[in-house]
Coordinates of C-alpha atoms and ligand atoms in Angstrom, one line a residue:
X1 CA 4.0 140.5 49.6
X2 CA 5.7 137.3 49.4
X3 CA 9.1 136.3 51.1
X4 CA 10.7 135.4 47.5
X5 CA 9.4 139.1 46.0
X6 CA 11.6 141.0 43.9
X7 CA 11.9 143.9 46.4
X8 CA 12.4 141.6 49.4
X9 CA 15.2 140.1 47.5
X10 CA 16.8 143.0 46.7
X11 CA 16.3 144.6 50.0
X12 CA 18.5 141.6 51.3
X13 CA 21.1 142.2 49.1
X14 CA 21.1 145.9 49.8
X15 CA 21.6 145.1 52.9
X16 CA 24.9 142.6 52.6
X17 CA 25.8 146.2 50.3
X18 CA 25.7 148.3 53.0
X19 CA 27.1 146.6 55.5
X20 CA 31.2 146.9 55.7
X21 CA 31.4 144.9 59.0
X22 CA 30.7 141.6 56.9
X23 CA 28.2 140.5 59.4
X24 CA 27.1 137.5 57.4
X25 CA 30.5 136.2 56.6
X26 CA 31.6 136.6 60.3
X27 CA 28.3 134.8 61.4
X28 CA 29.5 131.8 58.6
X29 CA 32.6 131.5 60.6
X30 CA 30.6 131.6 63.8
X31 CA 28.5 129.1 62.9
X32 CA 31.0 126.4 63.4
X33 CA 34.2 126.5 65.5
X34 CA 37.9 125.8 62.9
X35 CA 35.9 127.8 60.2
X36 CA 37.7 130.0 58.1
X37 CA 37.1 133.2 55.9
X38 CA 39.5 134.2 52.8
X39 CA 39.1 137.6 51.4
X40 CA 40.2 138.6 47.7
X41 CA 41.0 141.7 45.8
X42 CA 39.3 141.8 42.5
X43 CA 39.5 140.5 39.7
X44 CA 39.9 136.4 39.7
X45 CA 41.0 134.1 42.1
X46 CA 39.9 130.4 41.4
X47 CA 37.5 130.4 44.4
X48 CA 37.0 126.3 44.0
X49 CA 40.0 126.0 45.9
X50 CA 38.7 127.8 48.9
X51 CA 35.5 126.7 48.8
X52 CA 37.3 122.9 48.8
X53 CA 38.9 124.1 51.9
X54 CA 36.5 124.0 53.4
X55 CA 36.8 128.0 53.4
X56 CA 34.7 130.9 52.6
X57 CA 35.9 133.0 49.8
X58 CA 34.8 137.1 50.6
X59 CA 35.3 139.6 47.7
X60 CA 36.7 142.3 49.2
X61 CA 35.8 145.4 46.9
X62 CA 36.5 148.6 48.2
X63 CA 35.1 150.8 51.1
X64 CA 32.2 151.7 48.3
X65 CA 30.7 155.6 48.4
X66 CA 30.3 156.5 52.1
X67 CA 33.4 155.2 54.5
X68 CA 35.1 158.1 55.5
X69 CA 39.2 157.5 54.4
X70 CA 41.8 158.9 56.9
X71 CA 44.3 156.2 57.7
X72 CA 44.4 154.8 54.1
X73 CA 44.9 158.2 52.2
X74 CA 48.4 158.0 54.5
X75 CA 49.8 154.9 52.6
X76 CA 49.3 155.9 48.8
X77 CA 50.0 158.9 46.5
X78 CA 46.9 161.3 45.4
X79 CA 47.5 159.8 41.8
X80 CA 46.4 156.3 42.0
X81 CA 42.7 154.9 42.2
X82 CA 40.6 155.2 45.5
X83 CA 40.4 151.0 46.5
X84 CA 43.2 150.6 48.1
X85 CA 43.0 153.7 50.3
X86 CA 39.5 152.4 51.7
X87 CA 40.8 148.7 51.3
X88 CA 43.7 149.7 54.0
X89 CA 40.9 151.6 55.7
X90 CA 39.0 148.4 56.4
X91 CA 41.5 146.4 57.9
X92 CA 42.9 149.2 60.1
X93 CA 39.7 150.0 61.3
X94 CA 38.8 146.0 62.2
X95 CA 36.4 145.6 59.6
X96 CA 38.1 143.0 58.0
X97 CA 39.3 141.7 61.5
X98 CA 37.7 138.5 61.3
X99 CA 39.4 136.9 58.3
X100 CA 42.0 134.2 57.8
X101 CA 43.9 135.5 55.0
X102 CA 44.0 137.8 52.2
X103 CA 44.4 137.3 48.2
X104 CA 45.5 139.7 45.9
X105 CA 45.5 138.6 42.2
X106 CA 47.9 140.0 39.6
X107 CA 45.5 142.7 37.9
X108 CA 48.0 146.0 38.5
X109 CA 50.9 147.1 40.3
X110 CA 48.5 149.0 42.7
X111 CA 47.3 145.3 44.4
X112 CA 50.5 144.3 43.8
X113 CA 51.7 146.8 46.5
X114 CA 48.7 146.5 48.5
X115 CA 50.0 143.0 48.8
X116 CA 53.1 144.2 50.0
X117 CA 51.4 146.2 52.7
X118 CA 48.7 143.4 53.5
X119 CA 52.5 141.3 54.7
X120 CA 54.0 143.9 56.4
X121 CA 50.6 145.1 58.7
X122 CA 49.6 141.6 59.1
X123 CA 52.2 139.3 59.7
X124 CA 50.3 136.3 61.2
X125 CA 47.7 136.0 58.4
X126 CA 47.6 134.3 55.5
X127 CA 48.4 136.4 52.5
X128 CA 48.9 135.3 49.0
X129 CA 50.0 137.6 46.3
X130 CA 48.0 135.2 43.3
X131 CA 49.7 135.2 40.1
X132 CA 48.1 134.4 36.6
X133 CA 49.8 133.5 33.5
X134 CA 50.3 135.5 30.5
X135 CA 51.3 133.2 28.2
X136 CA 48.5 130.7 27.5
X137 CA 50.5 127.8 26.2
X138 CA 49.6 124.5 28.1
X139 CA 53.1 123.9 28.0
X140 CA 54.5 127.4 29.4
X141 CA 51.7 129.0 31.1
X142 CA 49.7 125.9 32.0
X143 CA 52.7 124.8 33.5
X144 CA 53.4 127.9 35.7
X145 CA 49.8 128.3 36.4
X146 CA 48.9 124.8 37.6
X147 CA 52.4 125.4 40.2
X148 CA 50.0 128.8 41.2
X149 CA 47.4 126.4 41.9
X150 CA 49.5 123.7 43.5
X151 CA 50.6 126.4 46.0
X152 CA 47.8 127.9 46.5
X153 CA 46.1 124.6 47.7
X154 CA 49.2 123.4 49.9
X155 CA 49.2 127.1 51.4
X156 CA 45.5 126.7 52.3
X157 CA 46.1 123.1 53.3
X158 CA 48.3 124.3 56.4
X159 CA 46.1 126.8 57.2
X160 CA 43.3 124.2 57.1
X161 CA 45.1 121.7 58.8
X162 CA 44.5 118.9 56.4
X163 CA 45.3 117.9 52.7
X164 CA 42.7 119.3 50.4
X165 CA 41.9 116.0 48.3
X166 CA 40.9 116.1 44.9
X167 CA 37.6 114.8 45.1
X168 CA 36.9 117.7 47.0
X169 CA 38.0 120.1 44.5
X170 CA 36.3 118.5 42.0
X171 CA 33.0 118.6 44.0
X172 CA 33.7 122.7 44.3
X173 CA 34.2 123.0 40.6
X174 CA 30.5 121.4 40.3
X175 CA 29.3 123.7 42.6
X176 CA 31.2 126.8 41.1
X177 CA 29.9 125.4 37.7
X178 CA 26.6 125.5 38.9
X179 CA 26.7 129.2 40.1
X180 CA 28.0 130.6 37.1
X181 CA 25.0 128.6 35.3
X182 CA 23.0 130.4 37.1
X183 CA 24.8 134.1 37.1
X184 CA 24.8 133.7 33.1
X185 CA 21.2 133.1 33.2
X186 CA 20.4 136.0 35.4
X187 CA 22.7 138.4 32.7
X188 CA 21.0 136.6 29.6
X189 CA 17.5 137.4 31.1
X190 CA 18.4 141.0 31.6
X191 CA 19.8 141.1 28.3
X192 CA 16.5 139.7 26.7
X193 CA 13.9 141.7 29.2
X194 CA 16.3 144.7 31.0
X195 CA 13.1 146.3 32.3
X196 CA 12.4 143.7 34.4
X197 CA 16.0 142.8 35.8
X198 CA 17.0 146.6 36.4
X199 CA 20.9 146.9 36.7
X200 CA 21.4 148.2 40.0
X201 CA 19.5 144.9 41.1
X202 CA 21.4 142.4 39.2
X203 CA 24.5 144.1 40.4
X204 CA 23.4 143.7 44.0
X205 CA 22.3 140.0 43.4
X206 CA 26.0 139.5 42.3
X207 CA 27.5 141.9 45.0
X208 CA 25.4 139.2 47.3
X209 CA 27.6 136.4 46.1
X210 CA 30.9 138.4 47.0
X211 CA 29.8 137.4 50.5
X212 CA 27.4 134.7 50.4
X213 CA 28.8 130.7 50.1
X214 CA 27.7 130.0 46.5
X215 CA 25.2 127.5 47.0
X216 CA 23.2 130.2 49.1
X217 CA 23.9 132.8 46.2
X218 CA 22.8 130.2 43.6
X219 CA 19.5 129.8 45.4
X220 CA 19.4 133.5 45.4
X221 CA 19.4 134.1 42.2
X222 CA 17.2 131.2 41.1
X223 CA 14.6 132.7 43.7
X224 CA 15.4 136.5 42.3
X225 CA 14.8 135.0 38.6
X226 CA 11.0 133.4 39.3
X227 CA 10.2 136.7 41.4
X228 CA 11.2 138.9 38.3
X229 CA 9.6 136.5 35.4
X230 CA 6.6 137.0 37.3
X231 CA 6.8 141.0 38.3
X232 CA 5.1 143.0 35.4
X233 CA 7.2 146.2 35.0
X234 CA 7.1 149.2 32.3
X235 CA 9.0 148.8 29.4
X236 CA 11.3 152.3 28.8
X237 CA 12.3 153.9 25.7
X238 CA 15.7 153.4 26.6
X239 CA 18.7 152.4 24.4
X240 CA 20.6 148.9 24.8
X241 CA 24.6 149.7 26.1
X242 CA 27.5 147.9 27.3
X243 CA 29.5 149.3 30.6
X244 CA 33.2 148.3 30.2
X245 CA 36.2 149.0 32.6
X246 CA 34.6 148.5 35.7
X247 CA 36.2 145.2 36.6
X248 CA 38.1 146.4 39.7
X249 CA 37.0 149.7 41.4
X250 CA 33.4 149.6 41.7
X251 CA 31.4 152.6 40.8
X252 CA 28.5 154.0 43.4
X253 CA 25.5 152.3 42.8
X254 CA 24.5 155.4 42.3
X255 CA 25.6 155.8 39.1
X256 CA 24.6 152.6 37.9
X257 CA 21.4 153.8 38.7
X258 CA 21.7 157.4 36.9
X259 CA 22.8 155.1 33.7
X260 CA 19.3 153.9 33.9
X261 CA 17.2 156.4 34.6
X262 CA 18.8 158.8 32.0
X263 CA 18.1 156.3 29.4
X264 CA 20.6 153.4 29.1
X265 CA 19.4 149.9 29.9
X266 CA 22.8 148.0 30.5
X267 CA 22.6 144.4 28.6
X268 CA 26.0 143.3 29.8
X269 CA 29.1 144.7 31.7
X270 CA 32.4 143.7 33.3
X271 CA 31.5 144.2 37.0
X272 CA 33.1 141.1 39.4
X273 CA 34.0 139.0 36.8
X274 CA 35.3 136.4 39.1
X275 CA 31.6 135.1 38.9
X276 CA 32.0 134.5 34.9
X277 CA 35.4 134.7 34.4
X278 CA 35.4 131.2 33.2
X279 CA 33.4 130.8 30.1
X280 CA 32.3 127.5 29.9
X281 CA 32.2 124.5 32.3
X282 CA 35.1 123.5 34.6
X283 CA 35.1 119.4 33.8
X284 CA 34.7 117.7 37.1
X285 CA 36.4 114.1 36.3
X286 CA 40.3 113.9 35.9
X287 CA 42.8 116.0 37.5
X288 CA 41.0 118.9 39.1
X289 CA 44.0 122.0 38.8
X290 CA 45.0 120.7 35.3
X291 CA 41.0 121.2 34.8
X292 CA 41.2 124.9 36.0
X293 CA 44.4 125.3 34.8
X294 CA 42.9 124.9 30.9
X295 CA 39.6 126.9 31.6
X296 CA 41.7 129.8 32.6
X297 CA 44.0 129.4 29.4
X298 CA 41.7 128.3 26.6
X299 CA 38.4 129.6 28.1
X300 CA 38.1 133.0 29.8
X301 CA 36.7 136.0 29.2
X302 CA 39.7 138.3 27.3
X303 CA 38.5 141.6 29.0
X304 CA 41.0 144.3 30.0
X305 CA 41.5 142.0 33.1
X306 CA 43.2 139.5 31.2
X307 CA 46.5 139.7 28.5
X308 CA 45.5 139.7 25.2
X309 CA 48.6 138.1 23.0
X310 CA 47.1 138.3 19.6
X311 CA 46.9 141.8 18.8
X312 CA 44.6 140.9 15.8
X313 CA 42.3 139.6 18.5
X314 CA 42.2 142.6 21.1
X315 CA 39.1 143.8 21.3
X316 CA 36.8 141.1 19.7
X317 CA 35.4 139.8 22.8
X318 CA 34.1 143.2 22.9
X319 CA 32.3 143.4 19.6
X320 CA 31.0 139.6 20.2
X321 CA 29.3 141.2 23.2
X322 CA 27.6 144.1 21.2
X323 CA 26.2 141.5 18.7
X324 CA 25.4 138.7 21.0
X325 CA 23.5 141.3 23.2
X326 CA 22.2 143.7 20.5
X327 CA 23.4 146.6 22.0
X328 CA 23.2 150.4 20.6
X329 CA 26.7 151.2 21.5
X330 CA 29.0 151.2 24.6
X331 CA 29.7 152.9 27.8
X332 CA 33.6 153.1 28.6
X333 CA 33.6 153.7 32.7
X334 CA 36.7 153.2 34.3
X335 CA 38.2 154.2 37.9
X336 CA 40.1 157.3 37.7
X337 CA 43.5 156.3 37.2
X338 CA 43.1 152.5 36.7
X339 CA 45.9 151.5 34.1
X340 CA 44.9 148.2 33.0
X341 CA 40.7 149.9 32.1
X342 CA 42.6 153.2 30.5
X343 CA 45.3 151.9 28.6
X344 CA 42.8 149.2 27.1
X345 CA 40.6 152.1 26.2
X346 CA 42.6 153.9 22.8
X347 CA 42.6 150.3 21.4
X348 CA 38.9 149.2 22.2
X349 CA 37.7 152.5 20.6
X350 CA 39.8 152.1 17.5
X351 CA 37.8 149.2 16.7
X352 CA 34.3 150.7 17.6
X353 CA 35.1 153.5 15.5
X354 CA 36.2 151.5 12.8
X355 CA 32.4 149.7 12.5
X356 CA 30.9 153.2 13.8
X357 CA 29.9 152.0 17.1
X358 CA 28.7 154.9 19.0
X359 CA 30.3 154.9 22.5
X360 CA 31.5 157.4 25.5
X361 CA 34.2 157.7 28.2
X362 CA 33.9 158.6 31.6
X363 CA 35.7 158.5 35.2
X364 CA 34.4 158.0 38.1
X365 CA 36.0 156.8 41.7
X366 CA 33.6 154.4 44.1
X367 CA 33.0 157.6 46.6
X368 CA 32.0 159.8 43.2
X369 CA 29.4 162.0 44.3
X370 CA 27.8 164.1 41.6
X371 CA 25.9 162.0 39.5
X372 CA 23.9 165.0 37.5
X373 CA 26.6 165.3 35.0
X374 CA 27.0 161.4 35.0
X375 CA 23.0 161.9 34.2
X376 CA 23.4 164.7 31.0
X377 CA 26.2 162.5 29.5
X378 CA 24.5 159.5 29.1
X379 CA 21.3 161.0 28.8
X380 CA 22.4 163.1 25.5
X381 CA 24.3 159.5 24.8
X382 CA 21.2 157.6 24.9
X383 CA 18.9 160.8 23.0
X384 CA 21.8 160.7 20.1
X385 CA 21.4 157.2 19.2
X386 CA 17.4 157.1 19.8
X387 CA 17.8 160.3 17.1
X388 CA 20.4 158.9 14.4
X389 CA 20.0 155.4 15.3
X390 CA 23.3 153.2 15.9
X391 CA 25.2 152.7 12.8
Ligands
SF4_401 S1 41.1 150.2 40.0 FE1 42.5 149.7 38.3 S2 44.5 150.6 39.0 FE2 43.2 150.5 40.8 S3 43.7 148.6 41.7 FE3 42.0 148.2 40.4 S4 42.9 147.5 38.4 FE4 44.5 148.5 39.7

């Protein structure tokens, strides 16, 4: 079997999946003495300004299906989702020992708090509660939001020890341009051929680049690409859905897996949309953070990760999704008790319903265990509209 084979690939990635000591990242910082490592919460921090640092940007996404949670149960309510339990987890139990600082972008109240925390356990790190605009005037927001950025680059500046120029950003954003290039390609191609990019692999290929510096994860996926162009596979009889809500929490990979198997070939989703946040090319000439500063205004994916002020609008970039991917209808998964997926919810479904787009809703939390009822639901889901066909 070659080096660059589908199941060698994946097998790598599995393995930065499993392992919640970060062994890679710490290995980056080995590598070289003054190097640094930046972890951030989902769902969108503006990782070109790390990476300009000089720094490594880690997405930090939970303790996943099989760390045990003792310590973190002890800082939260029973009510709230399960990340930041086994996020707290981590870093009490020195798994996240090894990093510089901590992000925390403004998805929910939840990180907001787990910022809080983050200060008061770990006073002599870096921690930056990241704020993003809700008003996308260039003038209002753009103003505010380019300050974020301004901050966030003198912040990391001390803790590099040097200016962060704007050459270098700009060379990040090419870089950063680059790897989303290459992450929409992967999600096109499983879109067009979903038997031969499975889910549960491109979500480990992207999971990869949570850890991996993005040149490395760029290669990856270029390398994971040829090897499953090349890989004849059976074609299933499965219907074509979209997974939405699962932008924060992750669920087991388990479950992305029962989606499959019980009939549901996912052609797009929501999962760590920091890698495609930004919808179209970053320019690299001219002021670097007014550059950013617009792509997160004028072109960013308006998920239930990110304010919607046009009520008229809310829910389009959903439906563009169903007809730019062909799908049958549309799997609503979020984290048990995740405001920002559930409260998007009611309003997403009004407009399904309203073009009789078949859809269903279900819970799950990352350490979910049963999957067989996960299994009957989406299998009868994927059976109905195989049956009476999607409207
Ligand atoms: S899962 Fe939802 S509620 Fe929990 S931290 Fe993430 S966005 Fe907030």
């Amino acid at each position: 079997m070659s080096e660059k084979s589908v199941k060698n690939i994946v097998a790598f990635c599995q393995g930065i999946f499993d392992d919640l000591n970060f062994t890679r990242a710490r290995e980056w910082k080995a590598a070289r003495p003054g190097r640094k490592v930046i972890g951030y919460m989902p769902v969108y921090v503006p990782r070109e300004i790390l990476h300009a640092a000089g720094m490594l940007p880690l997405g930090i996404l939970g303790g996943g299906a099989d760390m045990e949670v003792i310590h973190g149960d002890a800082y939260y309510q029973s009510y709230i989702c399960r990340i930041p339990r086994s996020t707290i987890e981590m870093a009490i139990t020195g798994r996240l020992d090894f990093l510089d600082g901590m992000m925390f972008p403004s998805i929910c109240d939840v990180i907001r708090n787990l910022s809080g925390i983050w200060q008061i356990l770990f006073k002599d790190k870096y921690v930056r509660y990241f704020d993003a605009p809700q008003n996308f005037k260039d003038e209002v927001g753009g103003v505010f939001y380019s300050n974020e950025l301004r901050e966030l680059r003198d912040g990391l500046g001390k803790l590099a020890g040097r200016e962060i120029t704007d050459e270098e950003i700009r060379r990040s954003i090419a870089v950063y341009n680059e790897n989303r290039r290459w992450v929409n390609t992967v999600y096109d191609f499983r879109a067009a051929f979903p038997w031969k990019a499975p889910s549960a692999e491109v979500y480990l290929l992207m999971r990869a680049g949570m850890v991996l510096p993005p040149e490395e994860h760029t290669r990856l996926m270029q390398d994971y690409l040829a090897a499953a162009e090349a890989e004849n596979r059976p074609m299933r009889d499965n219907c074509r859905v979209l997974l939405t809500g699962v932008f924060c929490e992750q669920p087991p990979l388990n479950l992305i897996k029962s989606l499959e198997i019980s009939g549901c070939y996912i052609v797009d989703d929501d999962f760590l949309l920091v890698t495609r946040w930004l919808l179209s090319e970053v320019p690299t000439d001219g002021d670097p953070i007014g550059n950013l500063s617009r792509a997160f205004l004028h072109h960013s994916a308006q998920t239930a990760a990110k304010y919607e002020v046009d009520m008229a609008q809310k829910g389009s970039y959903l439906l563009d999704a169903i007809r730019r991917r062909s799908a049958d209808g549309v799997i609503f998964a979020a984290p048990s008790f995740c405001d920002p997926a559930l409260l998007d919810q009611p309003m997403m479904i009004s407009r399904l319903e309203a073009l009789k787009i078949p859809y269903i809703t279900m819970q799950y939390a990352e350490n979910s265990g049963q999957m067989q009822p996960i299994r009957e639901q989406s299998g009868t889901f994927a059976d109905s509209i195989k049956l009476w066909g999607a409207s």
